[in-house]
JSON list of C-alpha atoms in Angstrom, two decimals:
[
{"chain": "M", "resi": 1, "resn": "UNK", "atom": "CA", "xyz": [32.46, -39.67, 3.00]},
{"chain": "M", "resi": 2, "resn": "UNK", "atom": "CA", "xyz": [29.56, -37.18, 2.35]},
{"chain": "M", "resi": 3, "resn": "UNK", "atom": "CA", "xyz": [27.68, -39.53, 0.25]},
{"chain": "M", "resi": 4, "resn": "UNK", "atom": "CA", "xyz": [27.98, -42.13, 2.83]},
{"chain": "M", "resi": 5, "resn": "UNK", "atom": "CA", "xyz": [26.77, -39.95, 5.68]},
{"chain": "M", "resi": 6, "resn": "UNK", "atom": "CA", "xyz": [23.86, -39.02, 3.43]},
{"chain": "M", "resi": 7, "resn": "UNK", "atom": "CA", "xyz": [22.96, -42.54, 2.64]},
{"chain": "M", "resi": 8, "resn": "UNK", "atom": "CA", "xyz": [23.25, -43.67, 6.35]},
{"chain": "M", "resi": 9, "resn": "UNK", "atom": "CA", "xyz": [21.24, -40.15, 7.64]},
{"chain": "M", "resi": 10, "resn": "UNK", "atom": "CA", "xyz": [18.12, -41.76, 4.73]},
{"chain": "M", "resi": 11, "resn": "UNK", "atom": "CA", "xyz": [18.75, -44.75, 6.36]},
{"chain": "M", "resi": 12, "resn": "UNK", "atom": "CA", "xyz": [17.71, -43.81, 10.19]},
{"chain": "M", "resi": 13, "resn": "UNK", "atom": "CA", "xyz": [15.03, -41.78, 8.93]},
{"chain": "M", "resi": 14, "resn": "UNK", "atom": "CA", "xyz": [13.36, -44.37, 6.88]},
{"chain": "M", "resi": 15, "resn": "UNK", "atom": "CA", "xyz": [14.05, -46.69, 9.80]},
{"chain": "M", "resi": 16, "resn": "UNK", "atom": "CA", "xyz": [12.50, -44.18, 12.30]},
{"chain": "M", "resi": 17, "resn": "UNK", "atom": "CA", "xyz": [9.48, -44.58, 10.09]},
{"chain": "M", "resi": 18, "resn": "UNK", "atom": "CA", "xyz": [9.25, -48.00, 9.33]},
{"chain": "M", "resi": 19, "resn": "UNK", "atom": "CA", "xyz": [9.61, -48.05, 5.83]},
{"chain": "M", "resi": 20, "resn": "UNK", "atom": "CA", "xyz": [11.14, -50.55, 3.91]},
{"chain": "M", "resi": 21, "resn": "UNK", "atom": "CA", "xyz": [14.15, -49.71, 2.16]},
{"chain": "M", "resi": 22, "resn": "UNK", "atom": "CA", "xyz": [17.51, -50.80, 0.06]},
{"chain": "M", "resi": 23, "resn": "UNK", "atom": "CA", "xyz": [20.72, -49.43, -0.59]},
{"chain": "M", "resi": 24, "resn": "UNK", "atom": "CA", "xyz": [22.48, -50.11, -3.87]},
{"chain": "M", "resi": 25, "resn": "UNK", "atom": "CA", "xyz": [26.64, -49.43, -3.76]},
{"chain": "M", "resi": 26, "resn": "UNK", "atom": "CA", "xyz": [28.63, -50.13, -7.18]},
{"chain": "M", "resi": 27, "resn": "UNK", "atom": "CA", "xyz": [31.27, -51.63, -4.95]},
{"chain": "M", "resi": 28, "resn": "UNK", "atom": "CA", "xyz": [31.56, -54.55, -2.39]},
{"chain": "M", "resi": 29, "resn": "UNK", "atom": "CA", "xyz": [33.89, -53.01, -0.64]},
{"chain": "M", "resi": 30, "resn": "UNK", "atom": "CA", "xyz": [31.07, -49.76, -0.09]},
{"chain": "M", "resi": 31, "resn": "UNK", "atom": "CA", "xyz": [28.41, -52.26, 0.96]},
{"chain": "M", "resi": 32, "resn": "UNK", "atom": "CA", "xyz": [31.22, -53.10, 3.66]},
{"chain": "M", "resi": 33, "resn": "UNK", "atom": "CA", "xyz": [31.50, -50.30, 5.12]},
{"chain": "M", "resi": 34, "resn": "UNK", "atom": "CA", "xyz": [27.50, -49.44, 5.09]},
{"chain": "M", "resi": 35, "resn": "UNK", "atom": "CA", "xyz": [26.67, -52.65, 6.75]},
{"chain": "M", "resi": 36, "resn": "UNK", "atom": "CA", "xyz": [29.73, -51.81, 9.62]},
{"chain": "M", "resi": 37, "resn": "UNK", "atom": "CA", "xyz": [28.57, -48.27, 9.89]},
{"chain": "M", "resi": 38, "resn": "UNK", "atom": "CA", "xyz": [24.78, -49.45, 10.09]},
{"chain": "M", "resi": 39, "resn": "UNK", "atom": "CA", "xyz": [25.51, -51.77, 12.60]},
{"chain": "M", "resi": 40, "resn": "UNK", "atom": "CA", "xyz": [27.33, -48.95, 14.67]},
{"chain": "M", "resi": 41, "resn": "UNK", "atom": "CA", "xyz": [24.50, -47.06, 14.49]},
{"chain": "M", "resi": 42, "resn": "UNK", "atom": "CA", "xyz": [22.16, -49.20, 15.86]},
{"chain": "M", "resi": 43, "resn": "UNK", "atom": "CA", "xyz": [20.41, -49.97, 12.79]},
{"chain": "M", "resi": 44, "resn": "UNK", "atom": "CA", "xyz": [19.07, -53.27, 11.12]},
{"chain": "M", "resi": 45, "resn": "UNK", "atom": "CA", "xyz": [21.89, -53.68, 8.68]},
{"chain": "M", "resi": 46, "resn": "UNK", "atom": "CA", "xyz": [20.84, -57.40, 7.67]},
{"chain": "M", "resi": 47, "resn": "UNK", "atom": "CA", "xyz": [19.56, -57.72, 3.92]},
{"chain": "M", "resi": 48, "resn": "UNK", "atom": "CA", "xyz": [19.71, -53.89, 3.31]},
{"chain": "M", "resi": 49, "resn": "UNK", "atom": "CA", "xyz": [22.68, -53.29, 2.13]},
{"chain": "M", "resi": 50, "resn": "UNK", "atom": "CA", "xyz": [23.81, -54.73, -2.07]},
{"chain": "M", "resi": 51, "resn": "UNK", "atom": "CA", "xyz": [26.20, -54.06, -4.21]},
{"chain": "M", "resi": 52, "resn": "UNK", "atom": "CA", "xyz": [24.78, -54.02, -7.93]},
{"chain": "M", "resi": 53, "resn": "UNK", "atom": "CA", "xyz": [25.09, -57.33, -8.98]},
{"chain": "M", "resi": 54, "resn": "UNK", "atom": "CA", "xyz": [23.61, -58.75, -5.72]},
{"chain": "M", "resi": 55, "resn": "UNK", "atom": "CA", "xyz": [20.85, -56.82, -5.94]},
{"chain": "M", "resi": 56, "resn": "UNK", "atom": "CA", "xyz": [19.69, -58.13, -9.37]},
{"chain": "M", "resi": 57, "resn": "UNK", "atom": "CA", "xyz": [16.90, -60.49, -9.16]},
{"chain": "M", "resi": 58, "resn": "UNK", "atom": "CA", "xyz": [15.49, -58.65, -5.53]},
{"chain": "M", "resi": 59, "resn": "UNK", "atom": "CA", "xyz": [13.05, -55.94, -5.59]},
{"chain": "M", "resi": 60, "resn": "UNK", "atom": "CA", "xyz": [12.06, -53.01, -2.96]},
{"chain": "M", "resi": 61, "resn": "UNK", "atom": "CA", "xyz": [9.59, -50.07, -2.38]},
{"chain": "M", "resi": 62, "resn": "UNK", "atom": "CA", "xyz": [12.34, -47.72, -1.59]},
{"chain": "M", "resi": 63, "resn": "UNK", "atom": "CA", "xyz": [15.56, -47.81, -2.93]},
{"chain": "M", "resi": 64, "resn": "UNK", "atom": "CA", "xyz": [18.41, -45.53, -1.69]},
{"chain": "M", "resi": 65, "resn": "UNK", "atom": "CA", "xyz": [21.52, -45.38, -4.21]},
{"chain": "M", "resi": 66, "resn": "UNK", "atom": "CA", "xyz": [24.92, -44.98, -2.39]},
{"chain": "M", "resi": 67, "resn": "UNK", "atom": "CA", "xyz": [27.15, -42.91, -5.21]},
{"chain": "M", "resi": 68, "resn": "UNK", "atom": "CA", "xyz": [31.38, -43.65, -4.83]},
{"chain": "M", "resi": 69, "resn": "UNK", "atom": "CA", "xyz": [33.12, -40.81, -5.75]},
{"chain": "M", "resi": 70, "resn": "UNK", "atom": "CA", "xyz": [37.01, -41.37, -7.24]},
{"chain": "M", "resi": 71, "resn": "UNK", "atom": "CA", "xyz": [40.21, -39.14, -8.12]},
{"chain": "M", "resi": 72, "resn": "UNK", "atom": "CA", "xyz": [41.84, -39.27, -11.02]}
]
């Protein structure tokens, strides 16, 4: 949860200053929940948001990478 209130935190500030960003997630599921949380936030959440194979082939100024963390 702290790396995804990080990520989305970059996100408004970038936002605030106009600059053009991505976020990269290793997971689907990840890129989910940033676009949901995005949107509740009142952020553009369209074409900002990829998990890594999506992203392949795209390019950006600013990238922003969204770590998952797991227990074992």
């Amino acid at each position: 949860a702290l790396e995804r209130q990080t990520v989305l935190k970059i996100a408004a500030q970038f936002q605030e200053e106009g600059r053009e960003y991505k976020i990269i997630t290793p997971y689907d599921a990840q890129r989910s929940l940033l676009e949901n949380e995005m949107r509740q936030m009142g952020l553009v959440w369209e074409d900002k948001c990829f998990n890594v194979d999506s992203f392949q082939g795209k390019s950006s100024c600013t990238l922003t990478r969204s770590p998952c963390s797991a227990k074992i």
